[in-house]
mmCIF file of N, CA and C in Angstrom:
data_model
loop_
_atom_site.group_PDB
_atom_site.id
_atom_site.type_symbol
_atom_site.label_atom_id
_atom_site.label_comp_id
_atom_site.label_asym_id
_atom_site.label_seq_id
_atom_site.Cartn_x
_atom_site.Cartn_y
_atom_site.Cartn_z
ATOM 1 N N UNK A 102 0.825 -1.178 0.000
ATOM 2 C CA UNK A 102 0.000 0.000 0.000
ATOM 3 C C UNK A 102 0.882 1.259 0.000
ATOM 4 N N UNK A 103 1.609 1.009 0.534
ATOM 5 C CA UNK A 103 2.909 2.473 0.591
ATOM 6 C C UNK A 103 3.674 2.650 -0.783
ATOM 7 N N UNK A 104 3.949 1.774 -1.031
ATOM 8 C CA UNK A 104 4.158 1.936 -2.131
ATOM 9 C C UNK A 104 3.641 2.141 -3.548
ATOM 10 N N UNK A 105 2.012 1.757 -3.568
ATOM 11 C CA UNK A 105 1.377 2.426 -4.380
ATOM 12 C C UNK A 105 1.357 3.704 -4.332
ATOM 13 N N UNK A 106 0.991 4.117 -2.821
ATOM 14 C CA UNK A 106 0.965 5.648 -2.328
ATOM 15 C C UNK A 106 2.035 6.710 -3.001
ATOM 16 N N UNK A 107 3.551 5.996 -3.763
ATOM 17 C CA UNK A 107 4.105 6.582 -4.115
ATOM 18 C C UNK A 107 5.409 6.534 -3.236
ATOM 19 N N UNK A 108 5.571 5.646 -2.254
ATOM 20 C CA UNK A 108 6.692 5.634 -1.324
ATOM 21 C C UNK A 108 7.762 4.500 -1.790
ATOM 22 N N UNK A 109 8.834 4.898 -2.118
ATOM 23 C CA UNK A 109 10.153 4.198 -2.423
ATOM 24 C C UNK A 109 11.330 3.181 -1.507
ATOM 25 N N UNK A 110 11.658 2.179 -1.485
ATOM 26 C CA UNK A 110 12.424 1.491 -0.194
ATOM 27 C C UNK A 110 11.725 1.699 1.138
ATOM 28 N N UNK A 111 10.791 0.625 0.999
ATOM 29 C CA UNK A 111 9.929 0.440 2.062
ATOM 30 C C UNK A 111 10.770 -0.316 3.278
ATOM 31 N N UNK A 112 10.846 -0.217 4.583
ATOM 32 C CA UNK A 112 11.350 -1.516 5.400
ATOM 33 C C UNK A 112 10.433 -1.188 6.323
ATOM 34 N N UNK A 113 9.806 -2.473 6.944
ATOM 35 C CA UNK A 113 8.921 -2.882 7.611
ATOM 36 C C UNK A 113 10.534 -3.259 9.132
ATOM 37 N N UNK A 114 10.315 -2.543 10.076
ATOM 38 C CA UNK A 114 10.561 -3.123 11.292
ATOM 39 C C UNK A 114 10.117 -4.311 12.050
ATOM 40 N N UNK A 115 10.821 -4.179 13.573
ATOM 41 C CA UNK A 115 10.324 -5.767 13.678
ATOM 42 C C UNK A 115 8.818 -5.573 14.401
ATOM 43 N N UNK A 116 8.223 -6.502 14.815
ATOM 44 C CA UNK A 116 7.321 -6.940 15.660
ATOM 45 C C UNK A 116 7.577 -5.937 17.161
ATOM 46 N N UNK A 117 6.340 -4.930 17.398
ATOM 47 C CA UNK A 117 6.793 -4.256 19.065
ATOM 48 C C UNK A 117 5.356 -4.534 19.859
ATOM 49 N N UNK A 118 5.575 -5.380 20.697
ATOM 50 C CA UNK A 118 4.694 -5.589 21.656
ATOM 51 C C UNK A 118 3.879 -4.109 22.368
ATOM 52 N N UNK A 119 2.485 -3.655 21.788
ATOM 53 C CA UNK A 119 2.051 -2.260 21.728
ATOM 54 C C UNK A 119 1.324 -2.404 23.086
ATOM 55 N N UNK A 120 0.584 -3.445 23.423
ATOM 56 C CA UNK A 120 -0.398 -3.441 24.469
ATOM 57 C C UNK A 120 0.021 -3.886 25.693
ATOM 58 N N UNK A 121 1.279 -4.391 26.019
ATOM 59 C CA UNK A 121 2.020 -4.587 26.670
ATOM 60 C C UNK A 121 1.242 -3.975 27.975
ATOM 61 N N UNK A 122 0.576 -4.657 29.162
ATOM 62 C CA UNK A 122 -0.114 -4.119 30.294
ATOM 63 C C UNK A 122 -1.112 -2.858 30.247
ATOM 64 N N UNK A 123 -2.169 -2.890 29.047
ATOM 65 C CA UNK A 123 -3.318 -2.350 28.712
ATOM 66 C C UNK A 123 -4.299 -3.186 28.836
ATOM 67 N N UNK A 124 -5.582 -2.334 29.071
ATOM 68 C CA UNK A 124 -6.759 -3.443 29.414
ATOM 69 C C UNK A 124 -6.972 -4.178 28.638
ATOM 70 N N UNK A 125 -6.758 -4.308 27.251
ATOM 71 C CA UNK A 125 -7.251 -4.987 25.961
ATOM 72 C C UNK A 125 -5.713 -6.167 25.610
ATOM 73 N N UNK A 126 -4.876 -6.150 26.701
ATOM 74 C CA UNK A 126 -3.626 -6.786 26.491
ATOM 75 C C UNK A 126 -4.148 -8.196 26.199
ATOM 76 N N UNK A 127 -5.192 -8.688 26.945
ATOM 77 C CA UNK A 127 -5.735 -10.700 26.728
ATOM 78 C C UNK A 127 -6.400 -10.166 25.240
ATOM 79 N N UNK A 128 -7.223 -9.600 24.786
ATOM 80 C CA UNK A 128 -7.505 -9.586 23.488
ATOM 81 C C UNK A 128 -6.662 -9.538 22.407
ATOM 82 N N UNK A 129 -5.602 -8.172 22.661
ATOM 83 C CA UNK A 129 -4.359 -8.208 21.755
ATOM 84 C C UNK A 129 -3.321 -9.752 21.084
ATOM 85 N N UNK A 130 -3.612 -10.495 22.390
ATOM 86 C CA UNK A 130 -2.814 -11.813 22.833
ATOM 87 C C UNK A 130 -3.366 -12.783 22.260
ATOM 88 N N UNK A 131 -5.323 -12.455 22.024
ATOM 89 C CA UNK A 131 -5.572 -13.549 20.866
ATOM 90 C C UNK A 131 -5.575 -13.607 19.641
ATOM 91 N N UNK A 132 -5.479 -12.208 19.528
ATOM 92 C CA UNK A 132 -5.453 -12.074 17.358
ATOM 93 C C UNK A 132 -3.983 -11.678 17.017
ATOM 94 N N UNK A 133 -3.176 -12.248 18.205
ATOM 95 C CA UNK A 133 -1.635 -11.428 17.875
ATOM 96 C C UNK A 133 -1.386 -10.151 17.042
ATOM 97 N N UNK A 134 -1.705 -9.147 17.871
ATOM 98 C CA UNK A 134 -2.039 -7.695 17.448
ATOM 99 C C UNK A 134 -0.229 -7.203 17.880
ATOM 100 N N UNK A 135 0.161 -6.862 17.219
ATOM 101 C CA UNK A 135 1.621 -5.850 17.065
ATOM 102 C C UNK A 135 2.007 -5.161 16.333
ATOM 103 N N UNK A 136 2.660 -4.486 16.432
ATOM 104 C CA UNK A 136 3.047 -2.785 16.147
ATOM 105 C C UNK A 136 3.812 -2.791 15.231
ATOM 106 N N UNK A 137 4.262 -2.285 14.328
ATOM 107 C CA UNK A 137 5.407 -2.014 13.342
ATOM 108 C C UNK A 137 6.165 -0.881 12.680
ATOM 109 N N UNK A 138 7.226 0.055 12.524
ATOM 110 C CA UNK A 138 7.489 0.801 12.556
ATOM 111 C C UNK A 138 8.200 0.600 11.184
ATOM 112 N N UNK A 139 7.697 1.414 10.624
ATOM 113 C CA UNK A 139 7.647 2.035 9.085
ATOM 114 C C UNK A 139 8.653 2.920 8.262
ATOM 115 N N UNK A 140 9.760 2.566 7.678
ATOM 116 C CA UNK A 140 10.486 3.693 7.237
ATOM 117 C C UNK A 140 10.346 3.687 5.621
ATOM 118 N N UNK A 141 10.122 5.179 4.799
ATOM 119 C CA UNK A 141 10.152 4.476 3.296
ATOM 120 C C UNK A 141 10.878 6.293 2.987
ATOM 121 N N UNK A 142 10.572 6.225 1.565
ATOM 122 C CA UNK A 142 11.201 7.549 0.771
ATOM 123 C C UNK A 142 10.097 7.670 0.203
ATOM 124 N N UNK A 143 9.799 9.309 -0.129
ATOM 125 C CA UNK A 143 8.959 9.672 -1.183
ATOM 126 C C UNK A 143 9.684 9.981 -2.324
ATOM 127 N N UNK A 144 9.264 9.993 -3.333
ATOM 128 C CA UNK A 144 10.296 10.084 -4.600
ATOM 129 C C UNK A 144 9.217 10.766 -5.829
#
């Protein structure tokens, strides 16, 4: 999708545990919900 958007050298980071001791942390834990941090270029 980012890269349709027009964004160049996409890298997807790793896996960051987001809910980490939030009320929704047992829900997060069943659909393995995690975070990812995004770097790309516009060009």
């Amino acid at each position: 999708m980012l890269e349709d958007s027009g964004f160049k050298h996409v890298t997807i980071g790793p896996a960051v545990d987001t809910f980490g001791g939030a009320i929704g942390e047992v829900n997060a834990r069943s659909f393995e919900v995690y975070g990812y941090a995004f770097l790309a270029r516009r060009v």
